mmCIF file of C-alpha atoms and ligand atoms in Angstrom:
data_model
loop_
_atom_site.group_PDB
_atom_site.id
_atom_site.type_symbol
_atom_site.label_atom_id
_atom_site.label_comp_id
_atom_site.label_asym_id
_atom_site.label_seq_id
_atom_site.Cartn_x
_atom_site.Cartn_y
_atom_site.Cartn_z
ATOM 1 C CA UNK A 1 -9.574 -23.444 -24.847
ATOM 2 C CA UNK A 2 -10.193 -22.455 -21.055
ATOM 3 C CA UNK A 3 -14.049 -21.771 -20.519
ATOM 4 C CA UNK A 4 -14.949 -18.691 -19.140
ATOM 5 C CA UNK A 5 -17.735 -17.625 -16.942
ATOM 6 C CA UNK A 6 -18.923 -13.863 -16.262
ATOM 7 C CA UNK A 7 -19.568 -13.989 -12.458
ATOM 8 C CA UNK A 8 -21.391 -11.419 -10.797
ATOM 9 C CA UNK A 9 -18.972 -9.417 -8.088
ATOM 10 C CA UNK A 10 -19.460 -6.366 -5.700
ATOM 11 C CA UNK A 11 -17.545 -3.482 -5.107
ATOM 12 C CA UNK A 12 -14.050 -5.602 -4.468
ATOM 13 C CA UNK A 13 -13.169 -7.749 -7.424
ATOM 14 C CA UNK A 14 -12.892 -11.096 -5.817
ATOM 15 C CA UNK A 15 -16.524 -10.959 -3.857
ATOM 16 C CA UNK A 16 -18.454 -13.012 -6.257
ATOM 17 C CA UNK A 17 -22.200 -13.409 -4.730
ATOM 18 C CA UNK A 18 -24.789 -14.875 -7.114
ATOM 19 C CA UNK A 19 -26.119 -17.518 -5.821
ATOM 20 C CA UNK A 20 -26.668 -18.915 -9.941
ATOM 21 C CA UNK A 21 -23.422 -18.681 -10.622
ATOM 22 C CA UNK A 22 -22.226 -20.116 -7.591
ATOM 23 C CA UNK A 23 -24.167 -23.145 -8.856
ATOM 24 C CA UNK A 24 -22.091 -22.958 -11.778
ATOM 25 C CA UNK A 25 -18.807 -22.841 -10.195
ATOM 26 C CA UNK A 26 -19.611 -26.322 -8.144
ATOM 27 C CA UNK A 27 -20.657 -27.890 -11.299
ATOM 28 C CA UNK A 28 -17.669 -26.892 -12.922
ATOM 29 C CA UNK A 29 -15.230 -28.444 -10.028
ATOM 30 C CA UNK A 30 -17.595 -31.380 -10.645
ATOM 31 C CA UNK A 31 -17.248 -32.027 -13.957
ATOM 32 C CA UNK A 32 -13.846 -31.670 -13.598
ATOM 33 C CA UNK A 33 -13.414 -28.382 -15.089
ATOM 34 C CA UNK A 34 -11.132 -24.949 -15.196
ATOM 35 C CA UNK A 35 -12.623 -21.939 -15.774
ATOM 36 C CA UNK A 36 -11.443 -18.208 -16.050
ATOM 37 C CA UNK A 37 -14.137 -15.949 -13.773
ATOM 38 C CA UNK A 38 -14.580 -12.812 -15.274
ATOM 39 C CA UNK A 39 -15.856 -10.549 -12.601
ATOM 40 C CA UNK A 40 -19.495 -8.553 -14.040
ATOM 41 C CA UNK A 41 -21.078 -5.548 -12.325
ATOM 42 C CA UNK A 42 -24.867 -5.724 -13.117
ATOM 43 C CA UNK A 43 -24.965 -2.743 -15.267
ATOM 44 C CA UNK A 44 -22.483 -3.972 -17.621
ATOM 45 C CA UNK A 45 -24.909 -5.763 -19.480
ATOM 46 C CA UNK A 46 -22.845 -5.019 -22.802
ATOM 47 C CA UNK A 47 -20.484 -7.309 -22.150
ATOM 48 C CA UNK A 48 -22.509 -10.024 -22.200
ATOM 49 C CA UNK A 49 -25.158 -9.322 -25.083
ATOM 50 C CA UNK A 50 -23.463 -11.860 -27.038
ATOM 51 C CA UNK A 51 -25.517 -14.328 -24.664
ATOM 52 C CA UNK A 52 -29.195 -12.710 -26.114
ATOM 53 C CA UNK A 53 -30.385 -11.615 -22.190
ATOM 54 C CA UNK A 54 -28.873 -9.542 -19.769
ATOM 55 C CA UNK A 55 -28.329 -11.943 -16.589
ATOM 56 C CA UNK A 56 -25.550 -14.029 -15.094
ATOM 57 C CA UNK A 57 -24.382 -16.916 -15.053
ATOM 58 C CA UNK A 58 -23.293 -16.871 -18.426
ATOM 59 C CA UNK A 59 -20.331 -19.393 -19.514
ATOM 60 C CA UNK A 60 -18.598 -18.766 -23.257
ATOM 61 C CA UNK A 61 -17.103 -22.354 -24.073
ATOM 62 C CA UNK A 62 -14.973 -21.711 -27.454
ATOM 63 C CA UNK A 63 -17.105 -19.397 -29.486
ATOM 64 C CA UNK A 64 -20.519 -20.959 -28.000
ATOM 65 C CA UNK A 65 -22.244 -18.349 -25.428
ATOM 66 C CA UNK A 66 -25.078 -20.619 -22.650
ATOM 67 C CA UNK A 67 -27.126 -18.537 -20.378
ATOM 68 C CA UNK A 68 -28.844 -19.496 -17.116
ATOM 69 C CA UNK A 69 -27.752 -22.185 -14.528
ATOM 70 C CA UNK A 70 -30.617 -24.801 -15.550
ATOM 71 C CA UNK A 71 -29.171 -24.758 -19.473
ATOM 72 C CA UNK A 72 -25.524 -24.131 -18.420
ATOM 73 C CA UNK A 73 -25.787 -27.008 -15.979
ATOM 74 C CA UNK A 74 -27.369 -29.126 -18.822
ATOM 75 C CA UNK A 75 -24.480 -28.294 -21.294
ATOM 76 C CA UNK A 76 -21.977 -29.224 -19.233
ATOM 77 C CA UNK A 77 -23.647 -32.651 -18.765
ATOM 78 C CA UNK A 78 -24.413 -33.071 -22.102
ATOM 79 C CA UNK A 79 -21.267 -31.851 -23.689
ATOM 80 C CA UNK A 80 -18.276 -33.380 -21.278
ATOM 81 C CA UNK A 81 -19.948 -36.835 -20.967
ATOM 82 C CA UNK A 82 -16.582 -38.270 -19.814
ATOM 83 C CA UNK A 83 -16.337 -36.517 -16.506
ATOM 84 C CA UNK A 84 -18.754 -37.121 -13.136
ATOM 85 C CA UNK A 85 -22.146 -36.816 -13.744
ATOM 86 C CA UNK A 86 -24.123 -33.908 -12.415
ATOM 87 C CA UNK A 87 -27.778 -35.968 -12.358
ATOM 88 C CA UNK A 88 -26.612 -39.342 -12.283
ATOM 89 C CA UNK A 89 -29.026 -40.763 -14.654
ATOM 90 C CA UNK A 90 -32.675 -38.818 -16.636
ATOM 91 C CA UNK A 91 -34.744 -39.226 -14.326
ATOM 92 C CA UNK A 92 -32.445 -37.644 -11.836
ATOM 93 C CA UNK A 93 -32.455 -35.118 -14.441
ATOM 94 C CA UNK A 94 -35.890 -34.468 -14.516
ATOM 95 C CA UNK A 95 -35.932 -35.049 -10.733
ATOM 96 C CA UNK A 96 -33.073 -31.667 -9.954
ATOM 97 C CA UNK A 97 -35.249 -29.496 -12.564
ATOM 98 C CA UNK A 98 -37.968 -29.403 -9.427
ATOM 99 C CA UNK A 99 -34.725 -28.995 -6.874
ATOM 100 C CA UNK A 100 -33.168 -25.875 -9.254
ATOM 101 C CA UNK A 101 -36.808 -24.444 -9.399
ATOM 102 C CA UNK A 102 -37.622 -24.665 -5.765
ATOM 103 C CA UNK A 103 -33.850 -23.434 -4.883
ATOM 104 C CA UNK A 104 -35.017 -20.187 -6.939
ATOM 105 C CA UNK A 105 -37.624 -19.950 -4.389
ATOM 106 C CA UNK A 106 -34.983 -19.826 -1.970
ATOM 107 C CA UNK A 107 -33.644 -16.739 -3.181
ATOM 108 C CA UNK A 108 -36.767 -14.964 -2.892
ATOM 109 C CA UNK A 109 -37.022 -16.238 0.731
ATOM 110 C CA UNK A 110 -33.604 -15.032 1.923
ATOM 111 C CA UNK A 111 -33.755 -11.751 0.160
ATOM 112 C CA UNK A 112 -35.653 -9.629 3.129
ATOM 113 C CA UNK A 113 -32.861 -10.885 5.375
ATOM 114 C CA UNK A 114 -29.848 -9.614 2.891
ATOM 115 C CA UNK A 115 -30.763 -7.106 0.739
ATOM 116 C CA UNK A 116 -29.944 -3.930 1.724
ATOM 117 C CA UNK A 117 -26.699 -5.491 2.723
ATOM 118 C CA UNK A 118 -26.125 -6.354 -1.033
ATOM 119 C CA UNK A 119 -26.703 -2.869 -1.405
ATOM 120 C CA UNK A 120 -23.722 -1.565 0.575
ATOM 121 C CA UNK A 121 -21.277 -4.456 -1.290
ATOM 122 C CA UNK A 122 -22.292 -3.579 -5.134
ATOM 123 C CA UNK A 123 -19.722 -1.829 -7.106
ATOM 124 C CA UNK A 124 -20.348 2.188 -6.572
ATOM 125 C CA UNK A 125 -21.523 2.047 -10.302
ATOM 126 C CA UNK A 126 -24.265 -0.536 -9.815
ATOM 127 C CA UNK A 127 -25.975 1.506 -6.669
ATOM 128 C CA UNK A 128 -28.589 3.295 -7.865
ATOM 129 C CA UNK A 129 -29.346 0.461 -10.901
ATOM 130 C CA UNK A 130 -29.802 -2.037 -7.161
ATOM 131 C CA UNK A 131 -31.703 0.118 -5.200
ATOM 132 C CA UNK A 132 -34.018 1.175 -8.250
ATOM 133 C CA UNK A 133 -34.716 -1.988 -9.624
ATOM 134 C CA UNK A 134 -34.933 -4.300 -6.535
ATOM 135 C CA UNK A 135 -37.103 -1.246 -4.753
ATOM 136 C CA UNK A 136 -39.484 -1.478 -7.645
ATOM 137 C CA UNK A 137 -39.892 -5.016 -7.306
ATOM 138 C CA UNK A 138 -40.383 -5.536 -3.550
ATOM 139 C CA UNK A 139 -42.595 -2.225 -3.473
ATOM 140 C CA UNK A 140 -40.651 -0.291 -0.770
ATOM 141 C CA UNK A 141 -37.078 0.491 0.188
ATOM 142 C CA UNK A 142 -34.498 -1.345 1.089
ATOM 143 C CA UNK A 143 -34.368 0.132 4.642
ATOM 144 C CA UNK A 144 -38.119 -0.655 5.156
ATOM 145 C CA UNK A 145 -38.008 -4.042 3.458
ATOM 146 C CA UNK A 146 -35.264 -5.512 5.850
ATOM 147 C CA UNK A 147 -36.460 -3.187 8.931
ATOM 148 C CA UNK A 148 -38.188 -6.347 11.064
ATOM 149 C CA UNK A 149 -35.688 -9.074 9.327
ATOM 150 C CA UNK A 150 -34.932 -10.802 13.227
ATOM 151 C CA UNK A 151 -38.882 -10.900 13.402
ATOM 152 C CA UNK A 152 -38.800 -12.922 10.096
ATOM 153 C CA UNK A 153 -36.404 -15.896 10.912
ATOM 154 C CA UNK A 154 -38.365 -18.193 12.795
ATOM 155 C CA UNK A 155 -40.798 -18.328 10.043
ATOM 156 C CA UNK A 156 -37.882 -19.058 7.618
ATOM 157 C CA UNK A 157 -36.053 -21.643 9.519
ATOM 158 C CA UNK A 158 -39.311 -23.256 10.199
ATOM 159 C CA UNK A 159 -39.689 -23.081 6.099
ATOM 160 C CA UNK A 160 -36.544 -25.147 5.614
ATOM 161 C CA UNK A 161 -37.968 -28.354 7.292
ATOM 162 C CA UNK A 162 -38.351 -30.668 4.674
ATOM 163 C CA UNK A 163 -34.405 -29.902 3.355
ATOM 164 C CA UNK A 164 -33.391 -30.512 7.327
ATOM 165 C CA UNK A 165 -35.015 -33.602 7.485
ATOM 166 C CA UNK A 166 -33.392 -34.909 4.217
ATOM 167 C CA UNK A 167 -30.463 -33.403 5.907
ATOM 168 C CA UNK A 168 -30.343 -35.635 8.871
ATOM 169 C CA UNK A 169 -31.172 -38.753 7.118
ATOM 170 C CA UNK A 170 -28.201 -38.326 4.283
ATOM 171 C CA UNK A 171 -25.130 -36.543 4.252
ATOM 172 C CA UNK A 172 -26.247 -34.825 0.487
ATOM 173 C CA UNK A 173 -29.113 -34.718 -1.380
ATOM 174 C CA UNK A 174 -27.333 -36.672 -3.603
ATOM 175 C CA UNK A 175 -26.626 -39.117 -1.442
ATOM 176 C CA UNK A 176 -23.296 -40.104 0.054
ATOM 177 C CA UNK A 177 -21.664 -37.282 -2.277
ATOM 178 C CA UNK A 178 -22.908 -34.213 -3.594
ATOM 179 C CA UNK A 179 -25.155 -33.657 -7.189
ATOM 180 C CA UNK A 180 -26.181 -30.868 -9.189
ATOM 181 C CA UNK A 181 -29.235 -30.859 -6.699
ATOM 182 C CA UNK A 182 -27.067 -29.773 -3.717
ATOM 183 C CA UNK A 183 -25.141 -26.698 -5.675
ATOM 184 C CA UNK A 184 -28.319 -25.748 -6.973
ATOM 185 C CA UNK A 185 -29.905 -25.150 -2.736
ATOM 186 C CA UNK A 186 -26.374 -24.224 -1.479
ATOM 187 C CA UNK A 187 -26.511 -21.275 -4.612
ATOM 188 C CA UNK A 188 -28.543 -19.265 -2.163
ATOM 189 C CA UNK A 189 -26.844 -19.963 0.626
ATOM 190 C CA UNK A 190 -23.817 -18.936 -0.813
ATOM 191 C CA UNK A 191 -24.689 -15.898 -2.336
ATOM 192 C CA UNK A 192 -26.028 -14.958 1.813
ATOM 193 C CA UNK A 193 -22.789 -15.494 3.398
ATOM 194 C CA UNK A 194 -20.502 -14.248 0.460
ATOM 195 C CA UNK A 195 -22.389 -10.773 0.747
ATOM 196 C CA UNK A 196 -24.146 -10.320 4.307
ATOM 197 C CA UNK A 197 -22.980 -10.828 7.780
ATOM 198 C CA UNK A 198 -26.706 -12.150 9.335
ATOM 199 C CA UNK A 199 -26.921 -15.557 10.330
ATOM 200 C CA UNK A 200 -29.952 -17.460 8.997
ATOM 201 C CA UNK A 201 -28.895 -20.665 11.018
ATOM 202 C CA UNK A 202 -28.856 -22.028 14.180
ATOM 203 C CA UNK A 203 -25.420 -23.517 15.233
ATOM 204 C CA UNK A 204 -27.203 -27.275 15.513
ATOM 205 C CA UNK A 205 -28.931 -26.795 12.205
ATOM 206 C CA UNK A 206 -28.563 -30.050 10.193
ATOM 207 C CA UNK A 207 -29.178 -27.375 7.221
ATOM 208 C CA UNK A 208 -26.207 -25.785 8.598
ATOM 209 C CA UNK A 209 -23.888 -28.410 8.882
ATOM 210 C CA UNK A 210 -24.744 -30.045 5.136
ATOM 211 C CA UNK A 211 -23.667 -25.946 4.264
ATOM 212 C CA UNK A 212 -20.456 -26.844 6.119
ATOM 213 C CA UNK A 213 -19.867 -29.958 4.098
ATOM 214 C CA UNK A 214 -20.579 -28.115 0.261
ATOM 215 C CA UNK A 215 -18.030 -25.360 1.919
ATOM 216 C CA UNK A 216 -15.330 -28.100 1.978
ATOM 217 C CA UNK A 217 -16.124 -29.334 -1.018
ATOM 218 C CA UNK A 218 -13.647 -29.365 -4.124
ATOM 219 C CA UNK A 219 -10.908 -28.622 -1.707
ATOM 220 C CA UNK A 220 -12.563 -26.042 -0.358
ATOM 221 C CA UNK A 221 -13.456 -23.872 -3.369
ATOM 222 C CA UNK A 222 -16.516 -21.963 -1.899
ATOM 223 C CA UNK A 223 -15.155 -21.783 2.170
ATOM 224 C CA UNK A 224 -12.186 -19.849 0.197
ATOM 225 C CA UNK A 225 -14.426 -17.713 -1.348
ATOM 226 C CA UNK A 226 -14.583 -13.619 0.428
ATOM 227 C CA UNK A 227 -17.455 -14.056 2.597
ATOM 228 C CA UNK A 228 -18.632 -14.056 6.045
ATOM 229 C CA UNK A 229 -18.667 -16.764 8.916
ATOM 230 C CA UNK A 230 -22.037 -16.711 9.044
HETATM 231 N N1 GSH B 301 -32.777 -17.899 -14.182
HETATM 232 C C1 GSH B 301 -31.446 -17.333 -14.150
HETATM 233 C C2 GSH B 301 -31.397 -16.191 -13.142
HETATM 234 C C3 GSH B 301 -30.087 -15.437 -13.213
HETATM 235 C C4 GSH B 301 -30.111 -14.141 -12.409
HETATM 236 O O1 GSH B 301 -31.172 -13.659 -11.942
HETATM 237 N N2 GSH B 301 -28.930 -13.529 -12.255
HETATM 238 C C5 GSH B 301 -28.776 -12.252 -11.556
HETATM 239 C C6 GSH B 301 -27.556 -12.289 -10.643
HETATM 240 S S1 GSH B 301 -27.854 -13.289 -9.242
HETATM 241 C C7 GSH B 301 -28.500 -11.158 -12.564
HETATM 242 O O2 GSH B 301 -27.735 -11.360 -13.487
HETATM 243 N N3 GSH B 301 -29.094 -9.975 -12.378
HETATM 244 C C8 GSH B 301 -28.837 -8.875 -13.256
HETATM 245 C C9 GSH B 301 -29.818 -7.766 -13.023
HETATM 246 O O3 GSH B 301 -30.600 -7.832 -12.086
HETATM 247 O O4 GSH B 301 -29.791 -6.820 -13.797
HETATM 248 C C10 GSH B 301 -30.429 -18.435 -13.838
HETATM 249 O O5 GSH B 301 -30.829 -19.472 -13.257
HETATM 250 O O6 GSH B 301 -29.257 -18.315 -14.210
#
């Protein structure tokens, strides 16, 4: 039976932009797998109350629902043992736990650069449930929060130093070839360029070009993704 992941999209079908599930989808073309996408709207939280929460990525293997990147990503490593690992060995593990939580981070640093360009991508019928809920978390509007974004860049390039030197001494954080540790960072920087047309990078950025190389990756599966040359 084909797994099947609910994959967050905005107003067109085929622009799929959270940067979880784009974790997902790289560790599925890493462990070898097909999957059906199902594109989900964020209010249609229904549709997925089988999984017990209301958030995406959620992947339905058979008649077994896993929530949340970190325990999807898990599954898949524990359960199809036979195909590339995602770690490459427990204390890797362990080790990418700390990468997945700081990528998370990572979200929360990009979003004053992208969010009110989310906003004009969601489906019509996820609008006002966007610009409520993120407005009540970030304390102002949308408008306001991204008003002095170009201000805000230097201090978030600087904040990507320690991934850029990484960067520039090894082709992945894996290593030679990418691990579960380099879908979890490139989640966010994925989700930017499938939804918002603002560059965060400098052309020369070593961050930049290691983007590049997950964008070729599995044949190309996120470079053909709808997004923006960012
Ligand atoms: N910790 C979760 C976070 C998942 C998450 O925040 N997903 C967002 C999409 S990027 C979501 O489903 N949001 C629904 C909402 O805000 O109502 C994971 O790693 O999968």
């Amino acid at each position: 039976m084909t797994l099947r992941l609910y994959d967050l999209a905005g107003a067109e079908p085929d622009r799929r932009f959270s940067p979880y599930c784009w974790r997902i989808r790289m560790a599925l073309a890493h462990k070898q797998l097909a999957v059906e996408t199902i594109p989900w709207r964020f209010t249609e939280k229904a549709e997925i109350a089988a999984s017990g929460q209301k958030l995406v990525p959620v992947l339905v293997d058979d008649e077994l629902w896993v929530a949340d990147s970190w325990t999807i990503a898990n599954y898949l490593e524990d359960t199809y043992v036979d195909t590339p690992s995602l770690f490459g060995g427990i204390a890797a593990r362990r080790l990418t736990r700390h990468y997945s939580s700081l990528a998370d981070g990572l979200v929360g640093a990009i979003f004053p650069f992208i969010a009110l360009d989310i906003l004009h991508r969601v489906a019509e019928k996820d609008r006002a449930y966007f610009r409520e809920s993120r407005e009540k978390r970030v304390g102002m509007s949308l408008e306001s929060f991204v008003a002095d974004r170009d201000s805000k860049l230097p201090a978030f390039r600087a904040s990507l130093t320690p991934l850029r030197q990484t960067l520039k001494a090894q082709p992945f954080l894996g290593g030679d070839e990418p691990l579960y540790a380099d879908y979890a960072v490139f989640g966010p920087f994925q989700w930017a360029r499938c939804i918002s047309p603002f560059g965060l990078f400098e052309d020369d950025d070593p961050v930049k070009q290691w983007r590049g190389r997950m964008l070729d990756c599995f044949d190309g599966l996120a470079r053909k993704a709808v997004a923006y040359d960012t």
